[in-house]
């Protein structure tokens, strides 16, 4: 299976600490955060990756060119912002397999990808979503489940306990072919939330390590935690 990493974000909330590179290139222990994502994928023999780039895309291309260690890299460059859905739709044109792993370039969720792929095939999902259980949170929206099936999404509000979308998906390519979609759209709003009842969307629960470096306090926390996770 191949992977798509959404790496085109502006990193507005991180601009006070990182402002000269795209958010996924923010350094963690002197190494771009994106490199840890590529190492993570490689650990599960996912060695073909499409990077969705936009803001300062040349910085990513200068650093990686077309390979990182044993991983081949292709680029899907957004000339204008396409939203997450538009970016994925464009990148899928470069994917040869029938499905792809989709990841956010500013989030690391250390799930067992081998088990996640088995889960996707076992349930014959159109879309599988990795879910993280959290307590006492209000920064994220939450997921409504019926067993393993996702039946809805709740907006951000305080929850004492709930599951959040961990930003890792397996998506069948033919999902986008079912609908007339604009060039620019949100994957979360216009596919996941709008089509959840007509597609087979299932949630894979995991309590593995999760970090979103999108705000300065979590970016600071990641400096030590990710280094330790990867034995750097």
Coordinates of N, CA and C in Angstrom, one line a residue:
X1 N 0.8 -1.2 0.0 CA 0.0 0.0 0.0 C 0.9 1.2 0.0
X2 N 0.4 2.3 -0.6 CA 1.1 3.6 -0.7 C 0.5 4.5 0.3
X3 N 1.2 5.6 0.6 CA 0.7 6.6 1.5 C 0.7 8.0 0.9
X4 N -0.2 8.8 1.4 CA -0.3 10.3 1.0 C -0.1 11.0 2.3
X5 N 0.8 12.0 2.4 CA 0.9 12.9 3.5 C 0.6 14.3 3.2
X6 N -0.4 14.8 3.9 CA -0.8 16.2 3.7 C 0.2 17.2 4.3
X7 N 1.0 17.8 3.5 CA 2.1 18.6 4.0 C 2.2 20.0 3.5
X8 N 1.0 20.5 3.2 CA 0.9 21.8 2.6 C 0.4 23.0 3.5
X9 N 0.3 22.7 4.8 CA -0.3 23.7 5.7 C 0.6 24.9 6.0
X10 N 0.0 26.0 6.3 CA 0.7 27.2 6.6 C 1.3 27.2 8.0
X11 N 0.7 26.5 8.9 CA 1.3 26.5 10.3 C 1.1 27.8 11.0
X12 N -0.1 28.4 10.8 CA -0.4 29.7 11.4 C -0.2 29.8 12.9
X13 N -0.7 28.7 13.6 CA -0.6 28.8 15.1 C 0.8 28.5 15.6
X14 N 1.7 28.0 14.7 CA 3.0 27.7 15.1 C 4.0 28.9 14.7
X15 N 3.4 29.9 14.0 CA 4.3 30.9 13.4 C 5.2 31.7 14.4
X16 N 4.8 31.7 15.7 CA 5.6 32.3 16.7 C 6.9 31.6 17.0
X17 N 6.9 30.3 16.7 CA 8.1 29.5 17.0 C 8.8 28.9 15.7
X18 N 8.0 28.7 14.6 CA 8.5 28.2 13.4 C 7.8 29.0 12.2
X19 N 8.6 29.8 11.5 CA 7.9 30.6 10.5 C 8.7 30.6 9.1
X20 N 9.7 29.8 9.0 CA 10.5 29.9 7.8 C 10.3 28.6 6.9
X21 N 9.6 27.6 7.4 CA 9.4 26.4 6.7 C 7.9 25.9 6.9
X22 N 7.4 25.0 6.0 CA 6.0 24.5 6.2 C 6.0 23.7 7.5
X23 N 4.8 23.7 8.1 CA 4.6 23.1 9.4 C 5.2 21.7 9.5
X24 N 5.0 20.8 8.5 CA 5.6 19.4 8.7 C 7.1 19.4 8.7
X25 N 7.7 20.5 8.2 CA 9.2 20.6 8.3 C 9.7 21.2 9.6
X26 N 8.9 21.5 10.5 CA 9.3 22.0 11.8 C 10.3 21.1 12.4
X27 N 11.4 21.6 12.9 CA 12.4 20.7 13.5 C 12.1 20.1 14.8
X28 N 12.3 18.8 14.9 CA 12.1 18.1 16.2 C 13.5 17.4 16.5
X29 N 14.2 17.9 17.5 CA 15.5 17.3 17.8 C 16.4 17.4 16.6
X30 N 16.4 18.6 15.9 CA 17.3 18.8 14.7 C 16.9 18.0 13.5
X31 N 15.7 17.5 13.4 CA 15.3 16.7 12.3 C 13.8 17.1 11.9
X32 N 13.5 17.3 10.7 CA 12.1 17.7 10.3 C 11.1 16.7 10.9
X33 N 10.0 17.2 11.4 CA 8.9 16.3 11.9 C 8.5 15.3 10.8
X34 N 8.5 15.8 9.5 CA 8.1 14.9 8.4 C 9.0 13.7 8.3
X35 N 10.2 13.8 8.7 CA 11.2 12.6 8.6 C 10.7 11.5 9.5
X36 N 10.2 11.9 10.7 CA 9.7 10.9 11.7 C 8.5 10.2 11.1
X37 N 7.6 10.9 10.4 CA 6.5 10.3 9.7 C 6.9 9.3 8.7
X38 N 7.9 9.6 7.9 CA 8.5 8.7 6.9 C 9.1 7.5 7.5
X39 N 9.9 7.7 8.6 CA 10.5 6.6 9.3 C 9.4 5.6 9.8
X40 N 8.3 6.2 10.4 CA 7.2 5.4 10.9 C 6.6 4.6 9.8
X41 N 6.3 5.2 8.7 CA 5.7 4.4 7.5 C 6.7 3.3 7.1
X42 N 8.0 3.6 7.0 CA 9.0 2.7 6.5 C 9.0 1.5 7.5
X43 N 8.8 1.7 8.7 CA 8.7 0.6 9.7 C 7.7 -0.5 9.4
X44 N 6.7 -0.1 8.6 CA 5.6 -1.0 8.1 C 5.7 -1.3 6.6
X45 N 6.9 -1.1 6.1 CA 7.2 -1.4 4.7 C 6.3 -0.5 3.7
X46 N 5.9 0.6 4.2 CA 5.3 1.6 3.3 C 6.4 2.5 2.8
X47 N 6.8 2.2 1.6 CA 8.0 2.9 1.1 C 7.8 3.7 -0.2
X48 N 6.5 3.9 -0.5 CA 6.1 4.8 -1.6 C 5.1 5.8 -1.1
X49 N 5.6 7.1 -1.1 CA 4.8 8.2 -0.5 C 4.6 9.3 -1.5
X50 N 3.4 9.9 -1.5 CA 3.1 11.1 -2.2 C 3.0 12.2 -1.2
X51 N 3.7 13.3 -1.3 CA 3.7 14.4 -0.4 C 2.8 15.5 -1.1
X52 N 1.7 15.9 -0.4 CA 0.9 17.0 -0.8 C 1.5 18.3 -0.3
X53 N 2.0 19.1 -1.1 CA 2.7 20.3 -0.7 C 2.1 21.5 -1.3
X54 N 2.3 22.6 -0.7 CA 1.8 23.9 -1.1 C 2.7 25.0 -0.7
X55 N 2.4 25.5 0.5 CA 3.1 26.6 1.1 C 4.6 26.2 1.3
X56 N 5.5 27.1 0.6 CA 6.9 26.9 0.7 C 7.3 25.4 0.3
X57 N 6.6 24.9 -0.8 CA 6.9 23.5 -1.2 C 8.3 23.3 -1.6
X58 N 9.0 24.3 -2.1 CA 10.4 24.2 -2.5 C 11.3 23.8 -1.4
X59 N 10.9 24.2 -0.1 CA 11.7 23.8 1.0 C 11.7 22.3 1.2
X60 N 10.5 21.7 1.0 CA 10.4 20.2 1.1 C 11.2 19.5 0.0
X61 N 11.0 20.0 -1.2 CA 11.7 19.4 -2.3 C 13.2 19.5 -2.2
X62 N 13.7 20.6 -1.7 CA 15.2 20.8 -1.6 C 15.7 19.8 -0.6
X63 N 15.0 19.6 0.5 CA 15.4 18.7 1.6 C 15.4 17.2 1.2
X64 N 14.3 16.8 0.6 CA 14.2 15.3 0.3 C 14.5 14.9 -1.1
X65 N 14.3 15.8 -2.1 CA 14.4 15.5 -3.5 C 13.3 14.4 -3.7
X66 N 13.7 13.2 -4.3 CA 12.7 12.2 -4.6 C 12.9 10.9 -3.8
X67 N 13.7 11.0 -2.7 CA 13.8 9.8 -1.9 C 14.3 10.2 -0.5
X68 N 13.9 9.4 0.5 CA 14.4 9.5 1.9 C 14.7 8.1 2.4
X69 N 16.0 7.8 2.6 CA 16.4 6.5 3.0 C 15.9 5.5 1.9
X70 N 15.0 4.5 2.3 CA 14.6 3.6 1.3 C 13.1 3.9 0.8
X71 N 12.7 5.1 1.0 CA 11.3 5.5 0.6 C 11.4 6.4 -0.6
X72 N 10.6 6.1 -1.6 CA 10.5 6.9 -2.8 C 9.4 8.0 -2.6
X73 N 9.7 9.2 -3.0 CA 8.8 10.3 -2.8 C 8.4 10.9 -4.1
X74 N 7.1 11.2 -4.2 CA 6.6 11.9 -5.3 C 5.8 13.1 -4.8
X75 N 5.6 14.2 -5.6 CA 5.0 15.4 -5.1 C 3.7 15.7 -5.8
X76 N 2.8 16.2 -5.0 CA 1.5 16.7 -5.6 C 1.4 18.1 -5.1
X77 N 1.8 19.1 -5.9 CA 1.9 20.5 -5.4 C 0.6 21.2 -5.7
X78 N 0.1 21.9 -4.7 CA -1.1 22.7 -4.8 C -0.6 24.1 -5.2
X79 N -1.0 24.5 -6.4 CA -0.6 25.9 -6.9 C -1.4 26.9 -6.1
X80 N -2.7 26.6 -5.8 CA -3.5 27.4 -4.9 C -4.1 26.4 -3.9
X81 N -4.4 26.8 -2.6 CA -4.9 25.9 -1.6 C -6.1 25.1 -2.1
X82 N -6.1 23.8 -2.0 CA -7.2 23.0 -2.4 C -8.1 22.4 -1.3
X83 N -7.7 22.7 -0.1 CA -8.4 22.0 1.0 C -7.9 20.6 1.1
X84 N -8.2 19.9 2.2 CA -7.7 18.5 2.4 C -8.3 17.6 1.4
X85 N -9.6 17.8 1.0 CA -10.2 16.9 0.0 C -9.6 17.1 -1.4
X86 N -9.4 18.4 -1.8 CA -8.8 18.7 -3.1 C -7.4 18.2 -3.2
X87 N -6.7 18.3 -2.1 CA -5.3 17.8 -2.1 C -5.2 16.3 -2.2
X88 N -6.1 15.6 -1.5 CA -6.1 14.1 -1.6 C -6.5 13.7 -3.0
X89 N -7.6 14.3 -3.5 CA -8.1 14.0 -4.8 C -7.0 14.1 -5.9
X90 N -6.2 15.2 -5.8 CA -5.1 15.4 -6.8 C -4.0 14.4 -6.6
X91 N -3.7 14.1 -5.3 CA -2.6 13.2 -5.0 C -2.9 11.7 -5.4
X92 N -4.2 11.4 -5.4 CA -4.6 10.0 -5.7 C -4.3 9.7 -7.2
X93 N -4.2 10.7 -8.0 CA -3.8 10.5 -9.4 C -2.4 9.9 -9.5
X94 N -1.6 10.0 -8.5 CA -0.3 9.5 -8.5 C -0.1 8.2 -7.8
X95 N -1.3 7.7 -7.2 CA -1.3 6.4 -6.4 C -1.7 5.3 -7.3
X96 N -0.9 4.2 -7.4 CA -1.2 3.0 -8.2 C -2.1 2.0 -7.6
X97 N -2.0 1.9 -6.2 CA -2.8 0.9 -5.5 C -4.3 1.3 -5.4
X98 N -5.2 0.4 -5.1 CA -6.6 0.7 -5.0 C -7.0 1.5 -3.8
X99 N -6.1 1.5 -2.8 CA -6.4 2.3 -1.6 C -5.1 2.9 -1.1
X100 N -5.2 3.9 -0.3 CA -4.0 4.5 0.2 C -4.2 4.9 1.7
X101 N -3.0 4.9 2.4 CA -3.0 5.5 3.7 C -2.9 7.0 3.6
X102 N -3.7 7.7 4.3 CA -3.7 9.2 4.3 C -3.3 9.7 5.7
X103 N -2.3 10.6 5.8 CA -1.9 11.1 7.1 C -1.7 12.6 7.0
X104 N -2.0 13.2 8.2 CA -1.7 14.7 8.3 C -0.2 14.9 8.6
X105 N 0.4 15.9 7.9 CA 1.8 16.1 8.1 C 2.2 16.7 9.4
X106 N 1.2 17.1 10.2 CA 1.6 17.7 11.5 C 1.1 16.9 12.7
X107 N 0.8 15.6 12.4 CA 0.3 14.7 13.5 C 1.0 13.3 13.4
X108 N 1.4 12.8 14.5 CA 1.9 11.5 14.6 C 1.0 10.7 15.5
X109 N 0.5 9.6 15.0 CA -0.4 8.7 15.8 C 0.3 7.3 15.5
X110 N 0.9 6.8 16.6 CA 1.8 5.6 16.4 C 1.0 4.3 16.4
X111 N 0.0 4.2 15.6 CA -0.8 3.0 15.5 C -0.1 1.9 14.8
X112 N -0.5 0.6 15.0 CA 0.0 -0.5 14.3 C -0.6 -0.5 12.9
X113 N 0.1 -0.1 11.9 CA -0.4 0.0 10.6 C -0.8 -1.3 10.0
X114 N -0.1 -2.3 10.3 CA -0.4 -3.7 9.8 C -1.8 -4.1 10.2
X115 N -2.1 -3.9 11.5 CA -3.4 -4.2 12.1 C -4.5 -3.3 11.5
X116 N -4.1 -2.0 11.3 CA -5.1 -1.1 10.7 C -5.5 -1.5 9.2
X117 N -4.5 -2.0 8.5 CA -4.8 -2.4 7.1 C -5.7 -3.7 7.1
X118 N -5.4 -4.6 8.1 CA -6.2 -5.8 8.2 C -7.6 -5.4 8.6
X119 N -7.8 -4.5 9.5 CA -9.1 -4.0 9.9 C -9.9 -3.5 8.7
X120 N -9.2 -2.7 7.9 CA -9.9 -2.1 6.7 C -10.4 -3.1 5.8
X121 N -9.6 -4.2 5.5 CA -10.0 -5.2 4.6 C -11.1 -6.1 5.2
X122 N -10.9 -6.4 6.5 CA -11.9 -7.3 7.2 C -13.3 -6.7 7.1
X123 N -13.4 -5.4 7.3 CA -14.8 -4.8 7.4 C -15.2 -4.3 6.0
X124 N -14.3 -4.5 5.0 CA -14.6 -4.0 3.6 C -15.0 -2.5 3.6
X125 N -14.2 -1.8 4.3 CA -14.5 -0.3 4.5 C -14.3 0.4 3.2
X126 N -15.0 1.5 3.1 CA -14.7 2.5 2.1 C -13.6 3.4 2.6
X127 N -13.8 3.8 3.9 CA -12.8 4.6 4.6 C -12.7 4.1 6.0
X128 N -11.4 3.9 6.5 CA -11.2 3.5 7.9 C -10.5 4.7 8.5
X129 N -10.8 5.0 9.7 CA -10.3 6.1 10.5 C -9.7 5.7 11.8
X130 N -8.5 6.0 12.0 CA -7.8 5.7 13.3 C -8.3 6.6 14.4
X131 N -8.8 6.1 15.5 CA -9.4 6.8 16.6 C -8.6 6.7 17.8
X132 N -8.4 7.9 18.5 CA -7.7 8.0 19.8 C -8.7 8.3 20.9
X133 N -8.7 7.6 22.0 CA -9.5 7.9 23.1 C -8.8 9.0 24.0
X134 N -9.5 10.0 24.3 CA -9.0 11.1 25.1 C -10.0 11.4 26.3
X135 N -9.5 12.0 27.3 CA -10.3 12.4 28.4 C -10.1 13.9 28.7
X136 N -11.1 14.6 29.1 CA -11.1 16.0 29.5 C -10.5 16.8 28.4
X137 N -11.1 16.9 27.2 CA -10.6 17.6 26.1 C -11.7 18.5 25.5
X138 N -11.2 19.6 24.8 CA -12.2 20.5 24.1 C -11.5 21.0 22.8
X139 N -10.3 20.6 22.5 CA -9.6 21.1 21.4 C -10.0 20.3 20.1
X140 N -10.6 19.2 20.2 CA -11.0 18.3 19.1 C -12.4 18.0 19.0
X141 N -13.0 17.8 17.8 CA -14.3 17.2 17.7 C -14.2 15.8 18.0
X142 N -15.4 15.1 18.3 CA -15.4 13.7 18.6 C -16.2 12.9 17.7
X143 N -16.1 11.6 17.7 CA -16.7 10.7 16.8 C -17.8 9.9 17.5
X144 N -18.9 9.7 16.8 CA -20.0 8.9 17.3 C -20.0 7.6 16.7
X145 N -20.0 6.5 17.5 CA -19.8 5.2 17.0 C -21.0 4.3 17.3
X146 N -21.2 3.3 16.4 CA -22.1 2.2 16.7 C -21.3 1.0 16.5
X147 N -20.7 0.4 17.5 CA -19.8 -0.6 17.4 C -18.5 -0.1 16.8
X148 N -18.1 -0.7 15.6 CA -16.9 -0.2 14.9 C -17.3 0.8 13.9
X149 N -18.6 0.9 13.5 CA -19.0 1.8 12.5 C -19.1 3.3 13.0
X150 N -18.6 4.2 12.2 CA -18.7 5.6 12.6 C -20.1 6.1 12.0
X151 N -20.9 6.7 12.8 CA -22.2 7.1 12.3 C -22.4 8.6 12.4
X152 N -21.4 9.3 13.0 CA -21.5 10.8 13.0 C -20.3 11.4 13.7
X153 N -20.3 12.7 13.7 CA -19.2 13.5 14.2 C -19.8 14.7 15.0
X154 N -19.2 15.0 16.2 CA -19.6 16.1 17.0 C -18.6 17.2 16.9
X155 N -19.1 18.5 16.9 CA -18.2 19.6 16.9 C -17.4 19.7 18.2
X156 N -16.4 20.5 18.1 CA -15.5 20.7 19.3 C -16.3 21.2 20.5
X157 N -16.2 20.5 21.6 CA -16.8 21.0 22.8 C -16.2 20.1 23.9
X158 N -16.3 20.6 25.1 CA -15.7 19.8 26.2 C -16.3 18.4 26.3
X159 N -15.4 17.4 26.5 CA -15.9 16.0 26.7 C -15.0 15.4 27.8
X160 N -15.7 14.8 28.7 CA -14.9 14.1 29.8 C -14.2 12.8 29.2
X161 N -14.8 12.2 28.2 CA -14.3 11.0 27.6 C -14.8 10.9 26.2
X162 N -14.0 10.5 25.2 CA -14.5 10.3 23.9 C -13.4 9.9 22.9
X163 N -13.8 9.6 21.7 CA -12.8 9.3 20.7 C -12.7 10.4 19.7
X164 N -11.5 10.7 19.3 CA -11.2 11.7 18.3 C -10.7 11.1 17.0
X165 N -10.9 11.8 16.0 CA -10.3 11.4 14.7 C -8.7 11.7 14.8
X166 N -8.0 10.6 14.7 CA -6.5 10.7 14.9 C -5.7 11.1 13.7
X167 N -6.5 11.4 12.6 CA -5.8 12.0 11.4 C -5.0 11.0 10.6
X168 N -5.3 9.7 10.7 CA -4.8 8.6 9.9 C -5.9 7.9 9.3
X169 N -5.9 7.7 8.0 CA -7.0 7.0 7.3 C -6.5 6.0 6.3
X170 N -7.4 5.1 6.0 CA -7.2 4.3 4.7 C -8.4 4.6 3.9
X171 N -8.1 5.0 2.7 CA -9.2 5.5 1.7 C -9.1 4.7 0.4
X172 N -10.3 4.1 0.0 CA -10.4 3.5 -1.3 C -10.5 4.5 -2.3
X173 N -9.7 4.4 -3.4 CA -9.7 5.4 -4.4 C -11.0 5.6 -5.1
X174 N -11.8 4.6 -5.2 CA -13.1 4.7 -5.9 C -14.1 5.6 -5.1
X175 N -13.8 5.9 -3.8 CA -14.8 6.7 -3.1 C -15.0 8.1 -3.8
X176 N -13.9 8.7 -4.2 CA -14.0 10.0 -4.8 C -14.6 9.9 -6.2
X177 N -14.6 8.8 -6.8 CA -15.2 8.6 -8.1 C -16.7 8.5 -8.1
X178 N -17.2 8.3 -6.9 CA -18.7 8.2 -6.7 C -19.4 9.5 -6.8
X179 N -18.7 10.6 -6.6 CA -19.3 11.9 -6.4 C -18.7 12.9 -7.3
X180 N -19.6 13.9 -7.7 CA -19.1 15.1 -8.4 C -18.5 16.0 -7.3
X181 N -17.2 16.2 -7.3 CA -16.6 17.0 -6.3 C -15.9 18.2 -6.9
X182 N -15.9 19.3 -6.2 CA -15.2 20.5 -6.7 C -13.7 20.3 -6.6
X183 N -13.0 21.3 -7.2 CA -11.5 21.2 -7.1 C -11.0 21.4 -5.7
X184 N -11.7 22.3 -5.0 CA -11.3 22.7 -3.6 C -12.4 22.3 -2.7
X185 N -12.1 21.4 -1.7 CA -13.1 21.0 -0.7 C -12.4 20.4 0.5
X186 N -13.1 20.2 1.6 CA -12.6 19.6 2.8 C -13.0 18.1 2.8
X187 N -12.0 17.3 3.0 CA -12.2 15.8 3.1 C -13.1 15.6 4.3
X188 N -12.8 16.2 5.4 CA -13.5 16.0 6.7 C -15.0 16.4 6.6
X189 N -15.2 17.6 6.0 CA -16.6 18.1 6.0 C -17.4 17.5 4.9
X190 N -16.8 17.4 3.7 CA -17.6 17.1 2.5 C -17.6 15.6 2.1
X191 N -16.7 14.8 2.8 CA -16.7 13.4 2.6 C -17.1 12.7 3.9
X192 N -16.2 12.8 4.9 CA -16.5 12.1 6.1 C -17.8 12.5 6.8
X193 N -18.0 13.7 7.0 CA -19.2 14.2 7.8 C -20.5 14.1 6.9
X194 N -20.4 14.5 5.7 CA -21.6 14.5 4.8 C -22.0 13.2 4.3
X195 N -21.0 12.3 4.0 CA -21.3 11.0 3.4 C -21.2 9.8 4.3
X196 N -21.1 10.1 5.7 CA -20.8 9.0 6.6 C -21.9 7.9 6.6
X197 N -23.2 8.3 6.3 CA -24.3 7.4 6.4 C -24.4 6.5 5.2
X198 N -23.8 7.0 4.1 CA -24.0 6.2 2.8 C -22.7 5.4 2.5
X199 N -21.6 5.7 3.1 CA -20.4 5.0 2.9 C -20.1 4.1 4.1
X200 N -19.3 3.1 3.9 CA -18.8 2.2 5.0 C -17.6 2.9 5.6
X201 N -17.8 3.6 6.7 CA -16.8 4.3 7.4 C -16.6 3.7 8.8
X202 N -15.5 3.1 9.1 CA -15.3 2.4 10.3 C -14.1 3.0 11.1
X203 N -14.2 2.9 12.5 CA -13.2 3.4 13.3 C -12.3 2.4 14.0
X204 N -11.0 2.5 13.8 CA -10.0 1.6 14.4 C -9.5 2.3 15.7
X205 N -9.8 1.7 16.8 CA -9.5 2.3 18.1 C -8.0 2.0 18.5
X206 N -7.3 2.9 19.0 CA -5.9 2.7 19.4 C -5.6 3.6 20.6
X207 N -4.8 3.2 21.5 CA -4.4 4.0 22.6 C -2.9 4.3 22.5
X208 N -2.3 4.1 21.3 CA -0.9 4.4 21.1 C -0.6 5.9 21.2
X209 N 0.7 6.2 21.2 CA 1.1 7.6 21.3 C 0.5 8.5 20.2
X210 N 0.1 9.7 20.6 CA -0.5 10.6 19.7 C 0.0 12.0 20.0
X211 N 0.4 12.8 19.0 CA 0.8 14.2 19.1 C 0.5 15.0 17.9
X212 N -0.1 16.2 18.1 CA -0.4 17.1 17.0 C 0.5 18.3 17.3
X213 N 1.4 18.6 16.5 CA 2.4 19.7 16.8 C 1.9 21.1 16.4
X214 N 0.6 21.2 16.1 CA 0.0 22.4 15.5 C 0.0 23.6 16.4
X215 N 0.2 23.4 17.7 CA 0.2 24.6 18.7 C 1.6 24.6 19.4
X216 N 2.1 25.7 19.8 CA 3.4 25.8 20.4 C 3.6 24.9 21.6
X217 N 2.7 24.8 22.5 CA 2.9 24.0 23.7 C 3.1 22.5 23.3
X218 N 2.3 22.0 22.3 CA 2.5 20.6 21.9 C 3.8 20.4 21.1
X219 N 4.1 21.4 20.3 CA 5.4 21.3 19.5 C 6.6 21.2 20.5
X220 N 6.5 22.0 21.6 CA 7.6 22.0 22.6 C 7.6 20.6 23.3
X221 N 6.4 20.0 23.6 CA 6.3 18.7 24.2 C 6.9 17.6 23.3
X222 N 6.7 17.8 22.0 CA 7.1 16.8 21.0 C 8.6 16.7 21.0
X223 N 9.3 17.7 21.3 CA 10.8 17.7 21.2 C 11.4 16.6 21.9
X224 N 11.0 16.3 23.2 CA 11.5 15.2 23.9 C 10.8 13.9 23.7
X225 N 9.5 14.0 23.5 CA 8.7 12.7 23.4 C 9.0 12.0 22.1
X226 N 9.1 12.7 21.0 CA 9.3 12.0 19.8 C 10.7 11.4 19.7
X227 N 11.7 12.2 20.2 CA 13.1 11.7 20.3 C 13.1 10.4 21.0
X228 N 12.4 10.3 22.1 CA 12.4 9.1 22.9 C 11.7 8.0 22.2
X229 N 10.6 8.3 21.5 CA 9.8 7.3 20.8 C 10.6 6.6 19.7
X230 N 11.5 7.4 19.0 CA 12.3 6.9 17.9 C 13.7 6.6 18.4
X231 N 14.0 6.6 19.7 CA 15.3 6.3 20.2 C 16.4 7.1 19.5
X232 N 16.1 8.4 19.4 CA 17.1 9.3 18.7 C 18.1 9.7 19.7

